[in-house]
PDB file of C-alpha atoms in Angstrom:
ATOM      1  CA  MET A 165      -8.539 -27.557 -10.492  1.00  0.00           C
ATOM      2  CA  THR A 166      -4.873 -26.694 -10.044  1.00  0.00           C
ATOM      3  CA  THR A 167      -3.386 -27.166  -6.579  1.00  0.00           C
ATOM      4  CA  TYR A 168      -0.476 -25.104  -5.255  1.00  0.00           C
ATOM      5  CA  SER A 169       2.111 -25.709  -2.560  1.00  0.00           C
ATOM      6  CA  VAL A 170       2.524 -22.011  -1.773  1.00  0.00           C
ATOM      7  CA  THR A 171       0.252 -19.958   0.488  1.00  0.00           C
ATOM      8  CA  HIS A 172       0.832 -16.208   0.691  1.00  0.00           C
ATOM      9  CA  HIS A 173      -0.458 -14.456   3.810  1.00  0.00           C
ATOM     10  CA  HIS A 174      -1.434 -10.786   3.581  1.00  0.00           C
ATOM     11  CA  TYR A 175      -2.106  -8.565   6.609  1.00  0.00           C
ATOM     12  CA  PRO A 176      -2.884  -5.167   5.054  1.00  0.00           C
ATOM     13  CA  TYR A 177      -4.570  -3.604   8.079  1.00  0.00           C
ATOM     14  CA  ASN A 178      -2.396  -4.854  10.923  1.00  0.00           C
ATOM     15  CA  VAL A 179       0.346  -2.254  11.047  1.00  0.00           C
ATOM     16  CA  PHE A 180      -2.154   0.620  11.016  1.00  0.00           C
ATOM     17  CA  GLU A 181      -4.228  -0.937  13.771  1.00  0.00           C
ATOM     18  CA  LYS A 182      -1.184  -1.639  15.951  1.00  0.00           C
ATOM     19  CA  HIS A 183       0.375   1.793  15.516  1.00  0.00           C
ATOM     20  CA  PHE A 184      -2.670   4.041  15.279  1.00  0.00           C
ATOM     21  CA  HIS A 185      -2.809   5.276  18.867  1.00  0.00           C
ATOM     22  CA  THR A 186       0.181   3.771  20.693  1.00  0.00           C
ATOM     23  CA  GLU A 187       3.623   2.289  20.283  1.00  0.00           C
ATOM     24  CA  SER A 188       3.739  -1.415  19.455  1.00  0.00           C
ATOM     25  CA  THR A 189       6.245  -4.176  19.969  1.00  0.00           C
ATOM     26  CA  SER A 190       5.437  -5.620  16.539  1.00  0.00           C
ATOM     27  CA  GLN A 191       8.478  -7.257  14.952  1.00  0.00           C
ATOM     28  CA  LEU A 192       7.346  -6.473  11.416  1.00  0.00           C
ATOM     29  CA  SER A 193      10.162  -4.844   9.472  1.00  0.00           C
ATOM     30  CA  TYR A 194       8.546  -2.239   7.246  1.00  0.00           C
ATOM     31  CA  GLY A 195       9.351   0.876   5.268  1.00  0.00           C
ATOM     32  CA  ILE A 196       7.218   3.877   4.307  1.00  0.00           C
ATOM     33  CA  ILE A 197       7.256   5.719   0.976  1.00  0.00           C
ATOM     34  CA  ILE A 198       5.345   8.944   0.295  1.00  0.00           C
ATOM     35  CA  LEU A 199       4.299   9.676  -3.300  1.00  0.00           C
ATOM     36  CA  ASN A 200       2.971  12.887  -4.813  1.00  0.00           C
ATOM     37  CA  HIS A 201      -0.683  13.805  -4.151  1.00  0.00           C
ATOM     38  CA  ALA A 202      -0.803  11.595  -1.035  1.00  0.00           C
ATOM     39  CA  ARG A 203      -2.400  14.300   1.103  1.00  0.00           C
ATOM     40  CA  ASP A 204      -5.678  12.533   1.957  1.00  0.00           C
ATOM     41  CA  SER A 205      -4.137   9.148   2.748  1.00  0.00           C
ATOM     42  CA  LEU A 206      -1.555  10.816   5.004  1.00  0.00           C
ATOM     43  CA  ASP A 207      -4.264  12.706   6.868  1.00  0.00           C
ATOM     44  CA  LYS A 208      -6.237   9.506   7.430  1.00  0.00           C
ATOM     45  CA  LEU A 209      -3.601   6.930   8.344  1.00  0.00           C
ATOM     46  CA  LEU A 210      -0.148   8.380   9.038  1.00  0.00           C
ATOM     47  CA  THR A 211       0.538   8.545  12.773  1.00  0.00           C
ATOM     48  CA  LYS A 212       3.573   9.266  14.900  1.00  0.00           C
ATOM     49  CA  PRO A 213       3.925   5.639  16.128  1.00  0.00           C
ATOM     50  CA  LEU A 214       3.566   4.304  12.582  1.00  0.00           C
ATOM     51  CA  TRP A 215       6.317   6.626  11.337  1.00  0.00           C
ATOM     52  CA  LYS A 216       8.617   6.038  14.293  1.00  0.00           C
ATOM     53  CA  ASN A 217       8.494   2.249  14.059  1.00  0.00           C
ATOM     54  CA  ALA A 218       9.302   2.136  10.345  1.00  0.00           C
ATOM     55  CA  LYS A 219      12.798   0.854   9.636  1.00  0.00           C
ATOM     56  CA  ILE A 220      13.287   3.364   6.800  1.00  0.00           C
ATOM     57  CA  ARG A 221      11.255   6.228   5.307  1.00  0.00           C
ATOM     58  CA  GLY A 222      11.547   7.782   1.861  1.00  0.00           C
ATOM     59  CA  CYS A 223       9.802  10.329  -0.333  1.00  0.00           C
ATOM     60  CA  ALA A 224       9.601  10.099  -4.112  1.00  0.00           C
ATOM     61  CA  ASP A 225      10.139  13.616  -5.487  1.00  0.00           C
ATOM     62  CA  GLY A 226       6.873  15.549  -4.986  1.00  0.00           C
ATOM     63  CA  GLY A 227       5.943  13.236  -2.135  1.00  0.00           C
ATOM     64  CA  ALA A 228       8.253  15.393  -0.029  1.00  0.00           C
ATOM     65  CA  ASN A 229       5.924  18.357  -0.641  1.00  0.00           C
ATOM     66  CA  MET A 230       3.014  16.249   0.633  1.00  0.00           C
ATOM     67  CA  LEU A 231       4.877  15.233   3.786  1.00  0.00           C
ATOM     68  CA  LYS A 232       5.937  18.808   4.508  1.00  0.00           C
ATOM     69  CA  ASP A 233       2.360  20.058   4.063  1.00  0.00           C
ATOM     70  CA  PHE A 234       1.137  17.283   6.361  1.00  0.00           C
ATOM     71  CA  THR A 235       3.595  18.202   9.103  1.00  0.00           C
ATOM     72  CA  PHE A 236       2.926  21.925   8.814  1.00  0.00           C
ATOM     73  CA  LYS A 237      -0.698  21.281   9.783  1.00  0.00           C
ATOM     74  CA  LEU A 238       0.439  19.824  13.102  1.00  0.00           C
ATOM     75  CA  VAL A 239       0.258  22.178  16.064  1.00  0.00           C
ATOM     76  CA  ASN A 240       2.941  20.688  18.291  1.00  0.00           C
ATOM     77  CA  ALA A 241       6.494  21.646  17.265  1.00  0.00           C
ATOM     78  CA  ASP A 242       7.887  18.298  18.452  1.00  0.00           C
ATOM     79  CA  GLU A 243       5.447  16.475  16.186  1.00  0.00           C
ATOM     80  CA  LYS A 244       6.541  18.568  13.206  1.00  0.00           C
ATOM     81  CA  ASN A 245      10.152  17.592  13.829  1.00  0.00           C
ATOM     82  CA  HIS A 246       9.167  13.939  14.126  1.00  0.00           C
ATOM     83  CA  PHE A 247       8.105  13.349  10.499  1.00  0.00           C
ATOM     84  CA  ILE A 248      11.500  13.604   8.810  1.00  0.00           C
ATOM     85  CA  PRO A 249      12.325  11.139   5.993  1.00  0.00           C
ATOM     86  CA  ASP A 250      15.634   9.331   5.681  1.00  0.00           C
ATOM     87  CA  TYR A 251      15.936  10.345   2.028  1.00  0.00           C
ATOM     88  CA  ILE A 252      14.184  12.039  -0.878  1.00  0.00           C
ATOM     89  CA  SER A 253      14.799  10.651  -4.365  1.00  0.00           C
ATOM     90  CA  GLY A 254      13.648  11.333  -7.911  1.00  0.00           C
ATOM     91  CA  ASP A 255      14.344  13.431 -10.966  1.00  0.00           C
ATOM     92  CA  MET A 256      13.411  16.464  -8.838  1.00  0.00           C
ATOM     93  CA  ASP A 257      10.930  17.981 -11.265  1.00  0.00           C
ATOM     94  CA  SER A 258       8.138  18.193  -8.663  1.00  0.00           C
ATOM     95  CA  ILE A 259       9.759  18.992  -5.332  1.00  0.00           C
ATOM     96  CA  THR A 260       9.701  22.720  -4.557  1.00  0.00           C
ATOM     97  CA  SER A 261      12.692  24.775  -3.489  1.00  0.00           C
ATOM     98  CA  THR A 262      10.863  25.539  -0.237  1.00  0.00           C
ATOM     99  CA  THR A 263      10.588  21.829   0.504  1.00  0.00           C
ATOM    100  CA  LYS A 264      14.240  21.230  -0.381  1.00  0.00           C
ATOM    101  CA  ASN A 265      15.345  24.011   1.951  1.00  0.00           C
ATOM    102  CA  TYR A 266      13.101  22.772   4.746  1.00  0.00           C
ATOM    103  CA  TYR A 267      14.502  19.239   4.735  1.00  0.00           C
ATOM    104  CA  ALA A 268      18.052  20.484   4.219  1.00  0.00           C
ATOM    105  CA  LYS A 269      17.830  21.870   7.761  1.00  0.00           C
ATOM    106  CA  TYR A 270      17.418  18.285   8.967  1.00  0.00           C
ATOM    107  CA  ASN A 271      20.234  16.941   6.757  1.00  0.00           C
ATOM    108  CA  VAL A 272      17.847  14.738   4.785  1.00  0.00           C
ATOM    109  CA  GLN A 273      19.711  13.062   1.921  1.00  0.00           C
ATOM    110  CA  LEU A 274      18.582  14.277  -1.506  1.00  0.00           C
ATOM    111  CA  ILE A 275      19.240  11.596  -4.156  1.00  0.00           C
ATOM    112  CA  HIS A 276      18.956  12.747  -7.758  1.00  0.00           C
ATOM    113  CA  THR A 277      17.857   9.849 -10.013  1.00  0.00           C
ATOM    114  CA  PRO A 278      17.528  11.321 -13.528  1.00  0.00           C
ATOM    115  CA  ASP A 279      17.030   7.991 -15.353  1.00  0.00           C
ATOM    116  CA  GLN A 280      13.753   8.325 -17.297  1.00  0.00           C
ATOM    117  CA  ASN A 281      13.515   4.586 -18.010  1.00  0.00           C
ATOM    118  CA  ALA A 282      12.012   4.071 -14.554  1.00  0.00           C
ATOM    119  CA  THR A 283       9.533   6.118 -12.538  1.00  0.00           C
ATOM    120  CA  ASP A 284      10.485   8.009  -9.402  1.00  0.00           C
ATOM    121  CA  PHE A 285       8.359   5.530  -7.451  1.00  0.00           C
ATOM    122  CA  THR A 286      10.223   2.523  -8.861  1.00  0.00           C
ATOM    123  CA  LYS A 287      13.599   4.134  -8.189  1.00  0.00           C
ATOM    124  CA  CYS A 288      12.559   5.054  -4.648  1.00  0.00           C
ATOM    125  CA  ILE A 289      11.724   1.412  -3.906  1.00  0.00           C
ATOM    126  CA  GLN A 290      15.044   0.272  -5.378  1.00  0.00           C
ATOM    127  CA  ILE A 291      16.941   2.643  -3.091  1.00  0.00           C
ATOM    128  CA  MET A 292      14.949   1.505  -0.071  1.00  0.00           C
ATOM    129  CA  LEU A 293      15.596  -2.175  -0.742  1.00  0.00           C
ATOM    130  CA  GLU A 294      19.314  -1.525  -1.277  1.00  0.00           C
ATOM    131  CA  ARG A 295      19.487   0.037   2.180  1.00  0.00           C
ATOM    132  CA  SER A 296      17.197  -2.180   4.265  1.00  0.00           C
ATOM    133  CA  SER A 297      15.937  -5.732   4.532  1.00  0.00           C
ATOM    134  CA  LEU A 298      12.159  -5.380   4.787  1.00  0.00           C
ATOM    135  CA  ASP A 299       9.038  -7.508   5.003  1.00  0.00           C
ATOM    136  CA  VAL A 300       6.643  -4.844   3.746  1.00  0.00           C
ATOM    137  CA  ILE A 301       6.623  -1.345   2.247  1.00  0.00           C
ATOM    138  CA  TYR A 302       3.604   0.902   2.798  1.00  0.00           C
ATOM    139  CA  ILE A 303       3.180   3.469   0.033  1.00  0.00           C
ATOM    140  CA  PHE A 304       1.016   6.527   0.638  1.00  0.00           C
ATOM    141  CA  SER A 305      -0.469   7.771  -2.616  1.00  0.00           C
ATOM    142  CA  THR A 306      -3.740   8.493  -4.424  1.00  0.00           C
ATOM    143  CA  PHE A 307      -5.680   7.274  -7.441  1.00  0.00           C
ATOM    144  CA  GLY A 308      -7.007  10.773  -8.067  1.00  0.00           C
ATOM    145  CA  GLY A 309      -5.585  12.972 -10.807  1.00  0.00           C
ATOM    146  CA  ARG A 310      -4.059  11.610 -14.003  1.00  0.00           C
ATOM    147  CA  PHE A 311      -5.114   8.123 -15.099  1.00  0.00           C
ATOM    148  CA  ASP A 312      -1.724   7.296 -16.652  1.00  0.00           C
ATOM    149  CA  GLN A 313       0.044   8.024 -13.375  1.00  0.00           C
ATOM    150  CA  ALA A 314      -2.373   5.770 -11.505  1.00  0.00           C
ATOM    151  CA  MET A 315      -1.645   2.944 -13.950  1.00  0.00           C
ATOM    152  CA  SER A 316       2.083   3.575 -13.654  1.00  0.00           C
ATOM    153  CA  ILE A 317       1.835   3.148  -9.887  1.00  0.00           C
ATOM    154  CA  ILE A 318       0.027  -0.182 -10.315  1.00  0.00           C
ATOM    155  CA  HIS A 319       2.686  -1.250 -12.845  1.00  0.00           C
ATOM    156  CA  THR A 320       5.397  -0.692 -10.240  1.00  0.00           C
ATOM    157  CA  LEU A 321       3.604  -3.022  -7.802  1.00  0.00           C
ATOM    158  CA  TYR A 322       4.162  -5.848 -10.292  1.00  0.00           C
ATOM    159  CA  LEU A 323       7.922  -5.248 -10.505  1.00  0.00           C
ATOM    160  CA  PHE A 324       8.884  -6.406  -7.003  1.00  0.00           C
ATOM    161  CA  PRO A 325       7.478  -9.922  -6.493  1.00  0.00           C
ATOM    162  CA  THR A 326       9.662 -10.777  -3.491  1.00  0.00           C
ATOM    163  CA  ILE A 327       8.326  -8.084  -1.151  1.00  0.00           C
ATOM    164  CA  GLU A 328       4.833  -7.095  -0.072  1.00  0.00           C
ATOM    165  CA  LEU A 329       3.930  -3.626  -1.352  1.00  0.00           C
ATOM    166  CA  TYR A 330       0.759  -2.078   0.090  1.00  0.00           C
ATOM    167  CA  LEU A 331      -0.502   0.961  -1.797  1.00  0.00           C
ATOM    168  CA  VAL A 332      -2.483   3.148   0.605  1.00  0.00           C
ATOM    169  CA  THR A 333      -4.759   5.633  -1.153  1.00  0.00           C
ATOM    170  CA  ASP A 334      -7.664   7.863  -0.161  1.00  0.00           C
ATOM    171  CA  GLU A 335     -10.105   4.986   0.401  1.00  0.00           C
ATOM    172  CA  ASP A 336      -8.299   1.738  -0.471  1.00  0.00           C
ATOM    173  CA  ILE A 337      -5.353  -0.519   0.194  1.00  0.00           C
ATOM    174  CA  THR A 338      -4.213  -2.188  -3.027  1.00  0.00           C
ATOM    175  CA  PHE A 339      -1.615  -4.904  -3.610  1.00  0.00           C
ATOM    176  CA  VAL A 340      -0.740  -7.795  -5.903  1.00  0.00           C
ATOM    177  CA  LEU A 341      -1.748 -11.380  -5.170  1.00  0.00           C
ATOM    178  CA  ARG A 342       0.901 -13.848  -6.326  1.00  0.00           C
ATOM    179  CA  PRO A 343       0.380 -17.268  -7.967  1.00  0.00           C
ATOM    180  CA  GLY A 344      -0.871 -19.850  -5.484  1.00  0.00           C
ATOM    181  CA  TYR A 345      -3.159 -19.553  -2.488  1.00  0.00           C
ATOM    182  CA  ASN A 346      -3.533 -16.075  -1.019  1.00  0.00           C
ATOM    183  CA  HIS A 347      -5.002 -15.551   2.438  1.00  0.00           C
ATOM    184  CA  ILE A 348      -6.076 -11.936   2.960  1.00  0.00           C
ATOM    185  CA  HIS A 349      -6.609 -11.417   6.678  1.00  0.00           C
ATOM    186  CA  ILE A 350      -9.512  -9.009   7.121  1.00  0.00           C
ATOM    187  CA  LYS A 351     -10.486  -9.130  10.804  1.00  0.00           C
ATOM    188  CA  SER A 352      -9.767  -5.539  11.828  1.00  0.00           C
ATOM    189  CA  PRO A 353     -11.615  -2.407  12.964  1.00  0.00           C
ATOM    190  CA  LEU A 354     -10.249  -0.849   9.768  1.00  0.00           C
ATOM    191  CA  ARG A 355     -12.027  -3.266   7.446  1.00  0.00           C
ATOM    192  CA  GLY A 356     -14.139  -1.519   4.835  1.00  0.00           C
ATOM    193  CA  GLU A 357     -17.139  -2.835   2.952  1.00  0.00           C
ATOM    194  CA  TYR A 358     -15.806  -3.484  -0.551  1.00  0.00           C
ATOM    195  CA  CYS A 359     -13.061  -5.461  -2.264  1.00  0.00           C
ATOM    196  CA  SER A 360     -12.072  -6.173  -5.865  1.00  0.00           C
ATOM    197  CA  LEU A 361     -10.069  -8.606  -7.997  1.00  0.00           C
ATOM    198  CA  LEU A 362      -8.641  -6.895 -11.073  1.00  0.00           C
ATOM    199  CA  PRO A 363      -6.712  -8.658 -13.887  1.00  0.00           C
ATOM    200  CA  ILE A 364      -4.749  -5.578 -14.876  1.00  0.00           C
ATOM    201  CA  ALA A 365      -1.793  -7.445 -16.431  1.00  0.00           C
ATOM    202  CA  GLY A 366      -4.011  -9.602 -18.653  1.00  0.00           C
ATOM    203  CA  PRO A 367      -6.489 -12.490 -18.430  1.00  0.00           C
ATOM    204  CA  VAL A 368      -6.238 -14.750 -15.367  1.00  0.00           C
ATOM    205  CA  THR A 369      -7.908 -18.149 -15.678  1.00  0.00           C
ATOM    206  CA  SER A 370      -9.121 -20.606 -13.036  1.00  0.00           C
ATOM    207  CA  VAL A 371      -9.558 -18.074 -10.238  1.00  0.00           C
ATOM    208  CA  SER A 372     -11.298 -19.420  -7.140  1.00  0.00           C
ATOM    209  CA  THR A 373     -12.245 -17.634  -3.929  1.00  0.00           C
ATOM    210  CA  LYS A 374     -13.654 -18.361  -0.481  1.00  0.00           C
ATOM    211  CA  GLY A 375     -15.112 -15.814   1.899  1.00  0.00           C
ATOM    212  CA  LEU A 376     -16.582 -13.353  -0.603  1.00  0.00           C
ATOM    213  CA  LYS A 377     -20.200 -12.397  -1.149  1.00  0.00           C
ATOM    214  CA  TRP A 378     -19.801 -13.351  -4.812  1.00  0.00           C
ATOM    215  CA  ASN A 379     -17.249 -16.155  -4.931  1.00  0.00           C
ATOM    216  CA  LEU A 380     -15.458 -17.428  -8.039  1.00  0.00           C
ATOM    217  CA  ASP A 381     -15.616 -21.200  -8.516  1.00  0.00           C
ATOM    218  CA  GLY A 382     -12.309 -21.957 -10.237  1.00  0.00           C
ATOM    219  CA  ASN A 383     -13.843 -22.096 -13.681  1.00  0.00           C
ATOM    220  CA  THR A 384     -13.823 -18.325 -13.984  1.00  0.00           C
ATOM    221  CA  THR A 385     -11.501 -16.252 -16.147  1.00  0.00           C
ATOM    222  CA  LEU A 386     -11.033 -12.659 -15.075  1.00  0.00           C
ATOM    223  CA  ASP A 387     -10.450 -10.519 -18.155  1.00  0.00           C
ATOM    224  CA  PHE A 388     -11.159  -6.891 -19.001  1.00  0.00           C
ATOM    225  CA  HIS A 389     -12.840  -8.104 -22.194  1.00  0.00           C
ATOM    226  CA  THR A 390     -15.384 -10.156 -20.243  1.00  0.00           C
ATOM    227  CA  LEU A 391     -15.473 -10.072 -16.427  1.00  0.00           C
ATOM    228  CA  VAL A 392     -13.783  -8.330 -13.514  1.00  0.00           C
ATOM    229  CA  SER A 393     -14.754  -8.745  -9.879  1.00  0.00           C
ATOM    230  CA  SER A 394     -15.258  -5.130  -8.824  1.00  0.00           C
ATOM    231  CA  SER A 395     -17.427  -3.899  -5.921  1.00  0.00           C
ATOM    232  CA  ASN A 396     -17.376  -7.340  -4.336  1.00  0.00           C
ATOM    233  CA  ALA A 397     -17.905  -7.710  -0.585  1.00  0.00           C
ATOM    234  CA  TYR A 398     -17.268 -10.176   2.237  1.00  0.00           C
ATOM    235  CA  ASP A 399     -19.385 -13.185   3.113  1.00  0.00           C
ATOM    236  CA  GLU A 400     -21.618 -12.488   6.118  1.00  0.00           C
ATOM    237  CA  GLU A 401     -20.767 -15.822   7.733  1.00  0.00           C
ATOM    238  CA  LEU A 402     -17.057 -15.000   7.557  1.00  0.00           C
ATOM    239  CA  LEU A 403     -17.628 -11.637   9.215  1.00  0.00           C
ATOM    240  CA  LYS A 404     -19.627 -13.262  12.044  1.00  0.00           C
ATOM    241  CA  SER A 405     -17.126 -16.074  12.623  1.00  0.00           C
ATOM    242  CA  ASP A 406     -14.921 -16.054  15.713  1.00  0.00           C
ATOM    243  CA  VAL A 407     -12.486 -18.461  14.046  1.00  0.00           C
ATOM    244  CA  ALA A 408     -12.187 -17.669  10.343  1.00  0.00           C
ATOM    245  CA  ASP A 409     -10.300 -14.449   9.691  1.00  0.00           C
ATOM    246  CA  HIS A 410      -9.362 -14.420   6.027  1.00  0.00           C
ATOM    247  CA  VAL A 411     -10.519 -14.463   2.440  1.00  0.00           C
ATOM    248  CA  GLU A 412      -8.834 -17.069   0.234  1.00  0.00           C
ATOM    249  CA  VAL A 413      -7.983 -16.381  -3.396  1.00  0.00           C
ATOM    250  CA  CYS A 414      -6.361 -19.020  -5.576  1.00  0.00           C
ATOM    251  CA  THR A 415      -4.813 -17.634  -8.758  1.00  0.00           C
ATOM    252  CA  GLU A 416      -2.433 -18.929 -11.421  1.00  0.00           C
ATOM    253  CA  LYS A 417      -1.061 -15.457 -12.223  1.00  0.00           C
ATOM    254  CA  ASP A 418      -0.496 -12.127 -10.514  1.00  0.00           C
ATOM    255  CA  LEU A 419      -3.816 -10.456  -9.730  1.00  0.00           C
ATOM    256  CA  VAL A 420      -4.521  -7.032  -8.231  1.00  0.00           C
ATOM    257  CA  TRP A 421      -6.546  -6.999  -5.018  1.00  0.00           C
ATOM    258  CA  SER A 422      -8.050  -3.772  -3.694  1.00  0.00           C
ATOM    259  CA  MET A 423      -9.958  -3.333  -0.423  1.00  0.00           C
ATOM    260  CA  THR A 424     -11.533  -0.330   1.233  1.00  0.00           C
ATOM    261  CA  TYR A 425     -10.773   0.771   4.774  1.00  0.00           C
ATOM    262  CA  ASN A 426     -12.862   2.631   7.335  1.00  0.00           C
ATOM    263  CA  VAL A 427     -10.649   4.827   9.458  1.00  0.00           C
ATOM    264  CA  ASN A 428     -13.633   6.129  11.454  1.00  0.00           C
ATOM    265  CA  LEU A 429     -13.992   2.784  13.208  1.00  0.00           C
ATOM    266  CA  ILE A 430     -10.455   2.797  14.581  1.00  0.00           C
ATOM    267  CA  CYS A 431     -10.638   6.469  15.563  1.00  0.00           C
ATOM    268  CA  ALA A 432     -13.722   5.854  17.702  1.00  0.00           C
TER     269      ALA A 432
END
């Protein structure tokens, strides 16, 4: 079995747990991007502390419509004024004139990026990384709607290997595991029941795991022609442990990891 010198640590739930109800002194440097059709994920996980503590906030084209609709549902006028992005970028084929006019009142920068060789999402990340040094970007989106757009979003996650990109959708948090050992820290009130390992970019050989209900032994190849690890779950002993807090995945290539969250537990 191949051994690696690199261990990647992933904390997908932490920022939401820390910033759900109160301010936090967390030193994590993170950005937030809103994509089109992100309505449900915004309703479930976007909070005032989470937004305030972000180093930079951007909307990709129609994502600005989603953010405006989200804020218009808030009762308190101060809260409505709180959720203002630093910029809106894209080819501007989805943002409405009403949304443009609304954010113009707050002097939000509108950045027209007409290049059709990259998606609005990809270009929005590029702008964010040009402006800020970040540890993580949280992207509010959805996997509902058009299948090709969902795949395009996953494709973008592969394009930025030097930064952690967490895709937050209606029920899941999805990100890319990099070659080597990956420790996914799961001890959180937000932890859901299911997780998956998906070889979307092609076959991945010699995958091994620890801490799952159905572990892979290192002799397994994940491949859409043969086997994917969907609807997996966590080992009961790991969940009961007071010491162990993570699932370990060893992979030789990039591999998509998706995990559900349960917002009801943290709202209780």
